[in-house]
Coordinates of C-alpha atoms in Angstrom, one line a residue:
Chain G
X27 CA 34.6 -58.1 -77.4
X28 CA 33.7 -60.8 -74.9
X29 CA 37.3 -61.0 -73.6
X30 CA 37.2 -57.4 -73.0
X31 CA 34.2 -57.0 -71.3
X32 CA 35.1 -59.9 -69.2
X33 CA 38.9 -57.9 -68.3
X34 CA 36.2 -54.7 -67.6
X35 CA 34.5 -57.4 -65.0
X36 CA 37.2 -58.6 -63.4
X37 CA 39.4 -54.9 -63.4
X38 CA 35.9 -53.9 -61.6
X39 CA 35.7 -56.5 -59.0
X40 CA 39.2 -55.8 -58.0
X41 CA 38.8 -52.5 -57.4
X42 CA 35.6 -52.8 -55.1
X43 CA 37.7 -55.4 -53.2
X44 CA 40.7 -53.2 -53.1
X45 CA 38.2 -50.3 -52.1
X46 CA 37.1 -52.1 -48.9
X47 CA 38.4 -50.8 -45.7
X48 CA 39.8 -53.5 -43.6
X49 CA 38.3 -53.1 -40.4
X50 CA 41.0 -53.4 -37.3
X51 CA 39.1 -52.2 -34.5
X52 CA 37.1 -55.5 -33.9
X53 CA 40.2 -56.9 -33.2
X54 CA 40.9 -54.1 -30.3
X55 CA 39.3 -54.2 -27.1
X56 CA 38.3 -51.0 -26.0
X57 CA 37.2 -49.4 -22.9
X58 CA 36.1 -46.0 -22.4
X59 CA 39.2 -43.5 -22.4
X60 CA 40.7 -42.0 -19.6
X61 CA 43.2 -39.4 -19.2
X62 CA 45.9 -40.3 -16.5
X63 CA 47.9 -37.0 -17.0
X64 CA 48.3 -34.1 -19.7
X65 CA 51.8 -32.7 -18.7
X66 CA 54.0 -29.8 -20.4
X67 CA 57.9 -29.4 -20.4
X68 CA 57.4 -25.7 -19.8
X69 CA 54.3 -24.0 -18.4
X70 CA 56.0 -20.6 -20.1
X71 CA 57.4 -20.1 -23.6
X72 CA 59.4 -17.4 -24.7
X73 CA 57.1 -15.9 -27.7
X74 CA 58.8 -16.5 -31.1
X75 CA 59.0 -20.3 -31.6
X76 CA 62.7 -21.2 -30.6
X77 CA 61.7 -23.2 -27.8
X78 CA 58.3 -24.9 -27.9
X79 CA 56.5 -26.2 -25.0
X80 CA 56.2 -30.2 -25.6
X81 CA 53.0 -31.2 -24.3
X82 CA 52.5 -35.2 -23.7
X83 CA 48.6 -36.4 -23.4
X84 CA 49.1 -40.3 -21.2
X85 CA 45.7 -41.9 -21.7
X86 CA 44.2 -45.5 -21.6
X87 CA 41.0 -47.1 -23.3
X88 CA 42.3 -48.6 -26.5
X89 CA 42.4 -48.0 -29.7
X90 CA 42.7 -43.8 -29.0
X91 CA 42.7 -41.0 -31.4
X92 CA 44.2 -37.4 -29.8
X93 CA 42.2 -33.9 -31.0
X94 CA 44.4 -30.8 -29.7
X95 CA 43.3 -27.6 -29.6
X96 CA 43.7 -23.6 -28.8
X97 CA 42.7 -21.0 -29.9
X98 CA 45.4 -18.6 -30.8
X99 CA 49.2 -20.2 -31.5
X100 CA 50.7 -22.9 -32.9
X101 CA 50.0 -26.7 -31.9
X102 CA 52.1 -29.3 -34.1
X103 CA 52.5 -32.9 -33.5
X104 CA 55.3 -34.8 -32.9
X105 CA 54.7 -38.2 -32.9
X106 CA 52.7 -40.5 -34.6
X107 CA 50.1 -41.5 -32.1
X108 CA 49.4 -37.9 -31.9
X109 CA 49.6 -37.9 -28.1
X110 CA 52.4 -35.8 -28.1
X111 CA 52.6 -32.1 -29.6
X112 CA 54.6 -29.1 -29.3
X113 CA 53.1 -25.4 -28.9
X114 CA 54.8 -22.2 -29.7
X115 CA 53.3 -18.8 -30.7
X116 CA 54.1 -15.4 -31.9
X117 CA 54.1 -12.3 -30.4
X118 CA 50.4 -12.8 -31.4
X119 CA 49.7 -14.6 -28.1
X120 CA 50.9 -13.3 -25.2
X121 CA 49.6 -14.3 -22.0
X122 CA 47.8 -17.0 -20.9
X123 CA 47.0 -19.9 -23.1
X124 CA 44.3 -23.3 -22.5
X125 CA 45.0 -26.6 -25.1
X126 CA 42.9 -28.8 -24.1
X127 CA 43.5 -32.4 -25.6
X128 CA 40.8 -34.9 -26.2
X129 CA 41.0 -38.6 -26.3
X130 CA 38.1 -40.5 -28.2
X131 CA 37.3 -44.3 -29.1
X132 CA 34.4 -46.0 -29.8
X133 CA 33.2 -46.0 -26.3
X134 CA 33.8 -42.0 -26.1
X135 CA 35.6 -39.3 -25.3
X136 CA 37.1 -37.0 -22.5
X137 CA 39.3 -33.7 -22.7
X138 CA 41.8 -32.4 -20.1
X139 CA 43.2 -28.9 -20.4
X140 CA 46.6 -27.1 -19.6
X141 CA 47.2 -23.6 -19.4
X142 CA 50.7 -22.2 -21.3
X143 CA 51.8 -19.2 -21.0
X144 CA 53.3 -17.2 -23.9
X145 CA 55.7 -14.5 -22.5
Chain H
X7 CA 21.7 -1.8 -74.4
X8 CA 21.7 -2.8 -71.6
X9 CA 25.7 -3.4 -71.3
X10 CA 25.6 0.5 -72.6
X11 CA 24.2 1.6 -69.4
X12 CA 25.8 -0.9 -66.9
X13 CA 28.8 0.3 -68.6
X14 CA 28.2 3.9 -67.7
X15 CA 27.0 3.2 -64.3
X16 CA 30.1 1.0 -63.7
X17 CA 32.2 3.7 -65.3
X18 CA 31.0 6.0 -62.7
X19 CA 31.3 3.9 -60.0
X20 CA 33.4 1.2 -60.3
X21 CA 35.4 0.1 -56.9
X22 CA 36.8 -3.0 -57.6
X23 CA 38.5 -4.0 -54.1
X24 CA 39.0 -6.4 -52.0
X25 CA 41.5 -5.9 -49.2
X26 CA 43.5 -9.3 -48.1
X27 CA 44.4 -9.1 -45.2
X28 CA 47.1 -12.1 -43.7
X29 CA 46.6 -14.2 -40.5
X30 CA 42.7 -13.0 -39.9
X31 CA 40.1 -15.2 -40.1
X32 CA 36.9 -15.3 -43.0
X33 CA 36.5 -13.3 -45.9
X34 CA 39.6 -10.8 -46.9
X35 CA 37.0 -7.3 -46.4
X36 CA 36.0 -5.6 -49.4
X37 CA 35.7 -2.5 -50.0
X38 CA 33.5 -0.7 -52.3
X39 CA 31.0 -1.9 -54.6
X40 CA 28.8 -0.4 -57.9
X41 CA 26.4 2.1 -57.6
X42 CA 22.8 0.5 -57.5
X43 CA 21.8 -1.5 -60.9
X44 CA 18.6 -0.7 -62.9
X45 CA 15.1 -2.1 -61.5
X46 CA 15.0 -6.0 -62.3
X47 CA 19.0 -6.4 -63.5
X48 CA 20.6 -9.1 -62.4
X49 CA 24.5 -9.1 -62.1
X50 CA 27.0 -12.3 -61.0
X51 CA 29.8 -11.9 -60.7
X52 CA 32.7 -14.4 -59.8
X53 CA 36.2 -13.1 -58.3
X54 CA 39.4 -14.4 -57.7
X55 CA 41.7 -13.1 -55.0
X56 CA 45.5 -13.8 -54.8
X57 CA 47.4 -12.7 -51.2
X58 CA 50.8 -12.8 -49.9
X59 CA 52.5 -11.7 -47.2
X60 CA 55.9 -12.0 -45.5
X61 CA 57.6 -9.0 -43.9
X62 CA 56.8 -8.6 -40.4
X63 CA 56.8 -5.3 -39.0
X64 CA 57.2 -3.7 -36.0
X65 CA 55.1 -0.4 -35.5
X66 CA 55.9 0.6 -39.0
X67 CA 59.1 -0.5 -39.4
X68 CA 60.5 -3.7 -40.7
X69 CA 61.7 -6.5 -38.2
X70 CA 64.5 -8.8 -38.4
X71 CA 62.2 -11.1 -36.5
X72 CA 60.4 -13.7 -37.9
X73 CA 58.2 -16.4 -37.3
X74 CA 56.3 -17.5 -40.4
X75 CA 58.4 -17.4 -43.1
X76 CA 55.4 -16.4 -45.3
X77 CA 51.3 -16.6 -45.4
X78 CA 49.3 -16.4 -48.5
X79 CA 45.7 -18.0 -49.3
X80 CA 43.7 -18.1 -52.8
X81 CA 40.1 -17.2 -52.2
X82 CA 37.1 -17.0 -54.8
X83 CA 33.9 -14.9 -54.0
X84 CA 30.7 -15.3 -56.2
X85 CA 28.4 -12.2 -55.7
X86 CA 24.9 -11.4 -56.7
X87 CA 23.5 -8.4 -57.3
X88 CA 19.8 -7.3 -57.9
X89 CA 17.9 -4.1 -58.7
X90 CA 14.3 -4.6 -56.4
X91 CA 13.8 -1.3 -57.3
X92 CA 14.9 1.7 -58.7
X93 CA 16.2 2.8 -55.5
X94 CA 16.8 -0.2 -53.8
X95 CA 19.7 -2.9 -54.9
X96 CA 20.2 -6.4 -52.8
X97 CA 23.7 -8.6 -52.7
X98 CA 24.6 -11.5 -51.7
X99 CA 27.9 -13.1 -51.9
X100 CA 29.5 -16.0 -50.9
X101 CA 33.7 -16.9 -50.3
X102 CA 35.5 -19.8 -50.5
X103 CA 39.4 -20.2 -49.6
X104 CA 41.3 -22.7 -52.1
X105 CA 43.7 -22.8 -50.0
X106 CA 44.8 -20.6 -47.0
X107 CA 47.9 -21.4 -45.5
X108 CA 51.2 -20.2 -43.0
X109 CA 54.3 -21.2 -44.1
X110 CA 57.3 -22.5 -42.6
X111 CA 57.5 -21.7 -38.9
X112 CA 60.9 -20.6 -38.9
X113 CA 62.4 -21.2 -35.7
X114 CA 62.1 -25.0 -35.9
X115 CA 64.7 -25.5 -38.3
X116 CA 64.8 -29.1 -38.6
X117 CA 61.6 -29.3 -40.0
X118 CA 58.7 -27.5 -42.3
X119 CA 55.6 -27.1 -40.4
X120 CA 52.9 -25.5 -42.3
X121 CA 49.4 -24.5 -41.5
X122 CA 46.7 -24.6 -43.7
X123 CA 43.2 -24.8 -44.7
X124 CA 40.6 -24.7 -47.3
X125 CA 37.0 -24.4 -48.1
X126 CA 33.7 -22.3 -47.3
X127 CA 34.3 -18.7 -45.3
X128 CA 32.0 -15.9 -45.0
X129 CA 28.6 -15.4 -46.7
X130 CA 26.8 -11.6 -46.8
X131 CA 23.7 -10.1 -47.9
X132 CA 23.3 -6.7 -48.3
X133 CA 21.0 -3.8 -49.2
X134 CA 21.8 -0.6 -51.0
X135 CA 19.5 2.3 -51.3
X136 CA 20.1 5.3 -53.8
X137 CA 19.7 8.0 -51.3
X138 CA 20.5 11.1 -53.5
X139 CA 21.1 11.4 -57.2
X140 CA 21.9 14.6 -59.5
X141 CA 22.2 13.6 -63.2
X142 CA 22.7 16.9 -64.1
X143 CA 25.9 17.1 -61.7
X144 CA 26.4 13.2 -62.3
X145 CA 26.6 12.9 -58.2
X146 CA 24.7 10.0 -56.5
X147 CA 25.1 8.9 -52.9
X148 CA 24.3 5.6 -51.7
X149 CA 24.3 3.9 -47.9
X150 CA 24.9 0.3 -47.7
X151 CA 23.8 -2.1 -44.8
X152 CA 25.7 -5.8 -45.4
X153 CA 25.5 -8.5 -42.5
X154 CA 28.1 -11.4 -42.6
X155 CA 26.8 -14.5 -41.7
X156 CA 30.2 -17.0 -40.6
X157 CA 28.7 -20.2 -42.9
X158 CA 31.7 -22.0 -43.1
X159 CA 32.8 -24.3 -41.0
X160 CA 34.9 -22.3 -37.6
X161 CA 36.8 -25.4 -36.4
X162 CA 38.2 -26.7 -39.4
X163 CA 41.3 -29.1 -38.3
X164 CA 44.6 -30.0 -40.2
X165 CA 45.5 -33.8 -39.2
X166 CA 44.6 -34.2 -35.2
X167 CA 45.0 -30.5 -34.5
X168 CA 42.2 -27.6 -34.6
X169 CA 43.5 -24.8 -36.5
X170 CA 43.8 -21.8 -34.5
X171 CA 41.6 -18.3 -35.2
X172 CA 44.0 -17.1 -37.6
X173 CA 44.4 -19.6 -40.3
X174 CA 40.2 -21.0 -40.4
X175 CA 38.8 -20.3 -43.3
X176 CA 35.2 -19.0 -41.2
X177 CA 35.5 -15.9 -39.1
X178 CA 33.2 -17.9 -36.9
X179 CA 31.6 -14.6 -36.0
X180 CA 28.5 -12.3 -37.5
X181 CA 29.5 -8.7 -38.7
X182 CA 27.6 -5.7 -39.4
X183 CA 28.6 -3.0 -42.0
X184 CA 27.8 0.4 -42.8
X185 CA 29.0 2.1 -45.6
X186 CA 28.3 5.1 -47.7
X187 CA 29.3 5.2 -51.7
X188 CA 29.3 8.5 -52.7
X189 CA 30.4 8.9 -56.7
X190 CA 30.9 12.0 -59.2
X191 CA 31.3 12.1 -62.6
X192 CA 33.4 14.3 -65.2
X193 CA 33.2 15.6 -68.4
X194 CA 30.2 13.7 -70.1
X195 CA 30.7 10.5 -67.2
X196 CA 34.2 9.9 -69.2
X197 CA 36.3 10.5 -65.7
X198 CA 34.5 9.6 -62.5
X199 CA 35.6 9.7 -58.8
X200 CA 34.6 7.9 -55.7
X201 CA 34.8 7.7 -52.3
X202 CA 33.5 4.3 -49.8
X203 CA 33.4 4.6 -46.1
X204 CA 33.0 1.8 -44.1
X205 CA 32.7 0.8 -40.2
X206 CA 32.2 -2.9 -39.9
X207 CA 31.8 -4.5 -36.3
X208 CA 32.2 -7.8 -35.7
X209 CA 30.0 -9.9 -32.9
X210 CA 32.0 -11.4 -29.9
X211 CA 32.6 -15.0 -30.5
X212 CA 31.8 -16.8 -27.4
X213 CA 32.7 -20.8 -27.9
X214 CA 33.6 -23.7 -25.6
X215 CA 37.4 -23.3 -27.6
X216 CA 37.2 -19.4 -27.5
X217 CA 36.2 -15.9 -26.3
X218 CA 37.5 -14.0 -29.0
X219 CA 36.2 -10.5 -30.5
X220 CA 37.7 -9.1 -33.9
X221 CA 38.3 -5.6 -33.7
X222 CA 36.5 -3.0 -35.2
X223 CA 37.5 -2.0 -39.0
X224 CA 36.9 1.4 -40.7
X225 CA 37.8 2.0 -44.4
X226 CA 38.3 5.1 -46.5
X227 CA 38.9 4.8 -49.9
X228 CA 39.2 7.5 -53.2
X229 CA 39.1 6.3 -56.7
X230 CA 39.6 7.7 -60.0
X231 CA 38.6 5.8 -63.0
X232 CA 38.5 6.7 -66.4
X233 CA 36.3 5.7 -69.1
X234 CA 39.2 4.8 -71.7
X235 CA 37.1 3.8 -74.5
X236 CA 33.7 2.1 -74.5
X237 CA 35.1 -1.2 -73.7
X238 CA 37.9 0.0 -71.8
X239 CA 38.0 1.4 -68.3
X240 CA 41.1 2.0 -66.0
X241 CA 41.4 3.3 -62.6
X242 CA 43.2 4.3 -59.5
X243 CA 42.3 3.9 -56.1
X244 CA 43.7 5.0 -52.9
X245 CA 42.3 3.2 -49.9
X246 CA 42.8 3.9 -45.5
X247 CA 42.1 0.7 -43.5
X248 CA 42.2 0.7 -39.6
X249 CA 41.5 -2.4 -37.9
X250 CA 41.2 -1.8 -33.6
X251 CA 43.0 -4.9 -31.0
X252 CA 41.3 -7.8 -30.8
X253 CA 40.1 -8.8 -27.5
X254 CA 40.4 -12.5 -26.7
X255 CA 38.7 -13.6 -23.0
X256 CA 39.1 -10.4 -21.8
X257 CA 42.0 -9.6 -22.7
X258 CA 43.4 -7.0 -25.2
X259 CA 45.6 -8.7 -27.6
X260 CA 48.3 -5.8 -28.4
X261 CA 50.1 -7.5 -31.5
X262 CA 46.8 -6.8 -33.4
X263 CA 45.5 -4.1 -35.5
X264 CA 46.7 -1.6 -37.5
X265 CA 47.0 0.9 -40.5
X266 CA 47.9 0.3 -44.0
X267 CA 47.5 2.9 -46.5
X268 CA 47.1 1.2 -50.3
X269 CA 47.6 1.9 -53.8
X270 CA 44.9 -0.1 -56.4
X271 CA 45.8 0.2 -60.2
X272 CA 42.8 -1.3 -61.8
X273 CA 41.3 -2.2 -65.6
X274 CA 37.6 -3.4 -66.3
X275 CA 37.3 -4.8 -70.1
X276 CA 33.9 -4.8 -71.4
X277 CA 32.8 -7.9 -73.6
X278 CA 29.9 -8.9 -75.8
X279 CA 26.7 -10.1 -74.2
X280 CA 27.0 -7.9 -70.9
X281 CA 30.5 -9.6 -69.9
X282 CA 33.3 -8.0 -68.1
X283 CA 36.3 -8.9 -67.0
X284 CA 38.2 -6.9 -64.3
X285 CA 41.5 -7.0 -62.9
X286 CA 43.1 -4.5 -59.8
X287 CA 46.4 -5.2 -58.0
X288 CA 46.5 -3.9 -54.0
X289 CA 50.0 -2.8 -53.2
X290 CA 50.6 -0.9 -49.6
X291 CA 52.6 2.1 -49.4
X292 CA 52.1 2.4 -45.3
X293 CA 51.9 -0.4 -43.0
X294 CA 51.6 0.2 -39.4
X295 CA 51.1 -2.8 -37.5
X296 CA 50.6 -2.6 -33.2
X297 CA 53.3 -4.5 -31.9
X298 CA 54.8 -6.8 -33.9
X299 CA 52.4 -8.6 -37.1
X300 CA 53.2 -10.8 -40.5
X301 CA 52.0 -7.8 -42.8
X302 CA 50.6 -8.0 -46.2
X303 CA 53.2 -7.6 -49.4
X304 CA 50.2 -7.3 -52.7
X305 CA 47.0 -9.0 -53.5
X306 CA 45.8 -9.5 -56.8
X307 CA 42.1 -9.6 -57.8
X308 CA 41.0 -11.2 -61.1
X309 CA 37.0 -11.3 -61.7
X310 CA 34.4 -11.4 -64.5
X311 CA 30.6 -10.2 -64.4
X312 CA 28.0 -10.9 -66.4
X313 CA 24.6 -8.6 -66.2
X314 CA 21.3 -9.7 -67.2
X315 CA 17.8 -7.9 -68.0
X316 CA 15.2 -10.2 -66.3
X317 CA 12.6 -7.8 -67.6
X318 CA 13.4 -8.8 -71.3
X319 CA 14.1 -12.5 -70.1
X320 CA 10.6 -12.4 -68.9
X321 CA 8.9 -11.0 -72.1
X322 CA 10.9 -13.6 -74.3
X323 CA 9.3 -16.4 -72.4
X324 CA 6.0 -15.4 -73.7
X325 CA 7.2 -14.7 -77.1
X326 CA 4.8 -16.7 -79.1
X327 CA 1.9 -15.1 -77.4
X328 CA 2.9 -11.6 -78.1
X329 CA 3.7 -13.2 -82.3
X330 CA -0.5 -12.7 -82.0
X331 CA -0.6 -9.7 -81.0
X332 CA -1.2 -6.2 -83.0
X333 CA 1.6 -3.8 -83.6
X334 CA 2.5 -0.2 -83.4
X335 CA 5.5 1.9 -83.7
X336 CA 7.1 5.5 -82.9
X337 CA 9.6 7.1 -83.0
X338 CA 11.3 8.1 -80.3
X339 CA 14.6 9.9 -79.4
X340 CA 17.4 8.6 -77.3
X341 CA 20.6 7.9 -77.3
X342 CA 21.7 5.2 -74.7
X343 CA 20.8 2.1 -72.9
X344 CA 19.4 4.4 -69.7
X345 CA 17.0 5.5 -72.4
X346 CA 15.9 2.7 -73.1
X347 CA 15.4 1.7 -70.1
X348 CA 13.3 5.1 -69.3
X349 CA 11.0 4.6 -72.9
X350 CA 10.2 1.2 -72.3
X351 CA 9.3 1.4 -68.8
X352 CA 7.1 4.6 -69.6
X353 CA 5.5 2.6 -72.6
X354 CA 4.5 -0.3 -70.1
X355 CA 2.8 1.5 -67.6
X356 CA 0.2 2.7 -70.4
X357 CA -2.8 0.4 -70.1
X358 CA -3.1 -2.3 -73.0
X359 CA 0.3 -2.3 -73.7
X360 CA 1.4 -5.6 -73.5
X361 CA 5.2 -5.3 -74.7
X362 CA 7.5 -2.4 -75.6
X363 CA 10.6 -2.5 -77.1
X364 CA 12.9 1.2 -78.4
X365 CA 15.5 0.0 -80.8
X366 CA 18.7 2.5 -80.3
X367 CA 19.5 2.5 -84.1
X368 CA 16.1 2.6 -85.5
X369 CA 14.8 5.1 -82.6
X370 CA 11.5 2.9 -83.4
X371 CA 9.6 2.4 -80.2
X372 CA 7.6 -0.8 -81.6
X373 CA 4.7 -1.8 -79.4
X374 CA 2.6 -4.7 -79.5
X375 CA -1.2 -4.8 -77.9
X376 CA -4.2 -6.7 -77.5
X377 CA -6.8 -3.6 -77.4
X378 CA -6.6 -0.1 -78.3
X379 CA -4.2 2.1 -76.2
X380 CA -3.7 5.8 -76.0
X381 CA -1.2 6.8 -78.2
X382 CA -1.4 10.0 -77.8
X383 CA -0.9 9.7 -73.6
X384 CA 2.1 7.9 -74.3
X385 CA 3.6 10.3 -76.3
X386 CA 2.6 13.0 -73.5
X387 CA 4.4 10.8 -71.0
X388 CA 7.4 10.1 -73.3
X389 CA 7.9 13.8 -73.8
X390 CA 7.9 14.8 -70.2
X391 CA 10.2 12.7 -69.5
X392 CA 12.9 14.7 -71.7
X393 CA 11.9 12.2 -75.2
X394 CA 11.3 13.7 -78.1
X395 CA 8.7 11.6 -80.3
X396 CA 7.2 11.8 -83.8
X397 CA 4.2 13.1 -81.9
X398 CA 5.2 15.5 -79.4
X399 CA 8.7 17.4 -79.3
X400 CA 10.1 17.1 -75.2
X401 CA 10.0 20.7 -73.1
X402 CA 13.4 22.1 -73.2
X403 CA 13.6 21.8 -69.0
X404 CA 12.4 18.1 -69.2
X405 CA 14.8 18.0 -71.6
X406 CA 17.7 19.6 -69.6
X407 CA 17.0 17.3 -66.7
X408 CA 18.2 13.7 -68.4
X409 CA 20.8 12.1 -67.3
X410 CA 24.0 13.7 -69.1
X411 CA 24.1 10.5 -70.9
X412 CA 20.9 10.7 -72.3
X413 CA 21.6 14.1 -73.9
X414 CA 20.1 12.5 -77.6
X415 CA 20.0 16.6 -79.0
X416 CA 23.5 17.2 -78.5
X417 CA 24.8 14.1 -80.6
X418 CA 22.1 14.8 -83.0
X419 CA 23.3 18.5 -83.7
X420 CA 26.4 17.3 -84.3

């Protein structure tokens, strides 16, 4: 009985350890983001998906995370940073299109928009 | 009893229906509902709601063009109902998506990008009031006033992306309703028909992300159901849905809106205890989309119900108390659980009567007080309201004007 409370302990422990998120950003220095250029391939797409605008978000500040957003259409990223994404849309969309991109860290944000148009 | 006269009410109007509609955000509309429950019921009901779509259509013709190569989501509604008053009936209900999601965006071939999302939508409340009722010509019309309240949450993401409109799970915007019920039965209640209009206009979203306005949606919808046995009902509906363009910052947005014209087989199954399970399949016979939309191919709705008497979930809370108490019976004719309903609520409003319960089989009326009450007024009362008692026998014309169900003398002849 001892022996298997004991395994109960120890399984326990483990996982608590194993639980703990290891924390990486000390070890980054960060300053506060900025957005040196949000540039597009395309400003116009040709509605229908075939060939996506790719949209590239260049920013500096460390340790960045990338939120993209619009409201109608289709944003998808591309690489794993998530500074880059392609848009497309549907005949859904036509017209005039802001994604606006926002980079974040622990010292803050900032957003930068681009206008596509779907045609 | 109780079931007994849910299930005649429901019979009559039942309008199971909830109308999925693909790449919209919030709550799939519904359309319908049940004629207003007895004062103090309680109903809760839970539904499930199955939707997929992938033809896209152009005008109302089928395109070779296509985008997403199908969109479906799974969506669960829990709705309360409640009878303030005789008149008056209040609902609330609340959706959830499981999971909503656009599939496969075609034209990127080397990969399969979805969209999706799950979690709270829309919330409503709702008041109905009983406007106009004939039981002798088993008619009733009832206006509805529901307000959608956008709970969940508008900007829901998937990875580092914001989901667009389409695909969140929150139509991020309030909505007003108006809707008229308007029901008939047949032959003794055993065939009913409806009809459900509804305009529903939704509030201009106006966001840091979006200036977007849903457009307006009317509904029409005619149902036939038919009381197959007393646990059985089936029905047929036939519903008209018109949505208007959206407007997004200004801007018309022409591949939106349209028409579809349905087709809604449905069953409800009765169970013990004031269950019931109902099932209804939405399949459209005429799409016409503006411009060019992903349209929808079927949804299927599963849901169960459960009603409940508060009043007699009241009195059995203060069942030992009423164990003291003197008793009294009378016999009184009926026939259903709308009589019941009628003798009891009669036998409460005479003073010193502190609990009143009509047994269907018995016909006993037993009674329990704490002083002396007027017999003989109650039996007065119970007669002009169409109830023959051991006391007094009803006046043919109060008689006449019970609800066809509660025609007691033409099963007793019999």
């Amino acid at each position: 009985m001892k022996s298997i409370l004991f395994s109960f302990a120890i399984l326990a422990l483990a996982s608590f350890s194993s639980c703990e998120k290891e924390d990486t950003s000390s070890n980054v220095q960060t300053e506060f983001p900025v957005i040196d250029s949000l540039v597009a391939n395309t400003i116009r797409v040709q509605a229908g998906g075939e060939e996506p605008a790719i949209l590239n978000c260049y920013a500096t500040g460390g340790d960045l995370d990338y939120v993209w957003e619009v409201d109608l259409g289709d944003l998808f990223t591309t690489n794993g940073s998530g500074s880059e994404v392609q848009y497309t849309a549907s005949a859904c969309c036509l017209g005039e299109r802001e994604i606006t991109c926002t980079v974040s860290n622990n010292k803050g944000d900032v957003s930068e928009s681009i206008v596509i148009t779907i045609n | 009893m109780l079931r007994i006269f849910l299930l005649s009410l429901i019979g009559l109007a039942f309008n199971f229906q909830i109308l999925a509609q693909c790449c919209a955000a919030g709550n799939p509309s519904s359309d319908g509902g049940s004629l207003g429950l007895p004062k103090n019921s309680l109903s809760l009901s839970a539904s499930f709601i199955h939707s997929y779509s992938d033809t896209y259509f152009i005008g109302n013709q089928v395109s070779d063009e296509n985008y997403w190569k199908s969109s479906k989501f799974d969506f669960s509604l829990v709705a309360i109902n409640y009878g303030l008053t005789e008149k008056i009936q209040i609902s609330t209900e609340i959706g959830y998506f499981i999971d909503k999601m656009n599939h496969n965006l075609v034209a990127i071939s080397d990969t399969i990008i979805n969209k999706k999302a799950s979690g709270l939508g829309d919330a409503t409340i709702g008041i109905q009031y009983h406007l106009f009722s004939n039981k002798q010509q088993m008619l009733n019309i009832a206006p509805m006033v529901k307000l959608t309240l956008p709970v969940g949450q508008f900007d829901q993401m998937d990875g580092n992306i914001v989901l667009p409109i389409d695909i969140q799970p929150s139509s991020g915007s309030y909505k007003l309703n108006t809707s008229l019920l308007i029901t008939k039965g047949f032959f003794g209640s055993k065939f009913s028909a409806s009809s459900f209009l509804s305009a529903e206009f939704s509030q201009e979203i106006n966001t840091d992300r979006t200036n977007h306005k849903y457009g307006n949606l009317y509904t029409a919808s005619f149902n036939v159901n038919h009381k197959t046995s007393d646990k059985l009902s089936t029905g047929l509906g036939l519903n008209y849905q018109h949505r208007k363009k959206a407007i997004n910052s200004g801007n018309i947005i022409e591949a939106s809106g349209g028409t579809y014209i349905r087709v809604q087989p449905k069953i409800s199954y009765y169970l013990k205890n004031n269950y019931s399970i109902n099932t209804a399949i939405n399949i459209p016979i005429y799409r016409y989309v503006n411009d060019y939309q992903l349209t929808n191919k079927y949804n299927f709705v599963f849901g169960i119900n459960k009603s409940f008497d508060l009043k007699s979930m009241k009195s059995q809370v203060d069942y030992n108390i009423l164990e003291a108490l003197n008793e009294q019976t009378l016999f009184v004719d009926g026939i259903c659980g709308m009589c019941k309903d009628r003798i009891e609520t009669i036998a409460y409003k005479v003073k010193n009567i502190k609990w009143a319960e009509w047994d269907l089989e018995s016909k006993s009326l037993l009674l329990k007080y704490e002083k002396e009450f007027d017999l003989n007024k109650l039996a007065r009362k119970l007669s002009k309201a169409g109830h023959d008692n051991a006391i007094l026998k009803a006046e043919d014309q109060a008689y006449n004007n019970l609800h066809s169900c509660c025609k007691y003398r033409s099963i007793n002849n019999h």
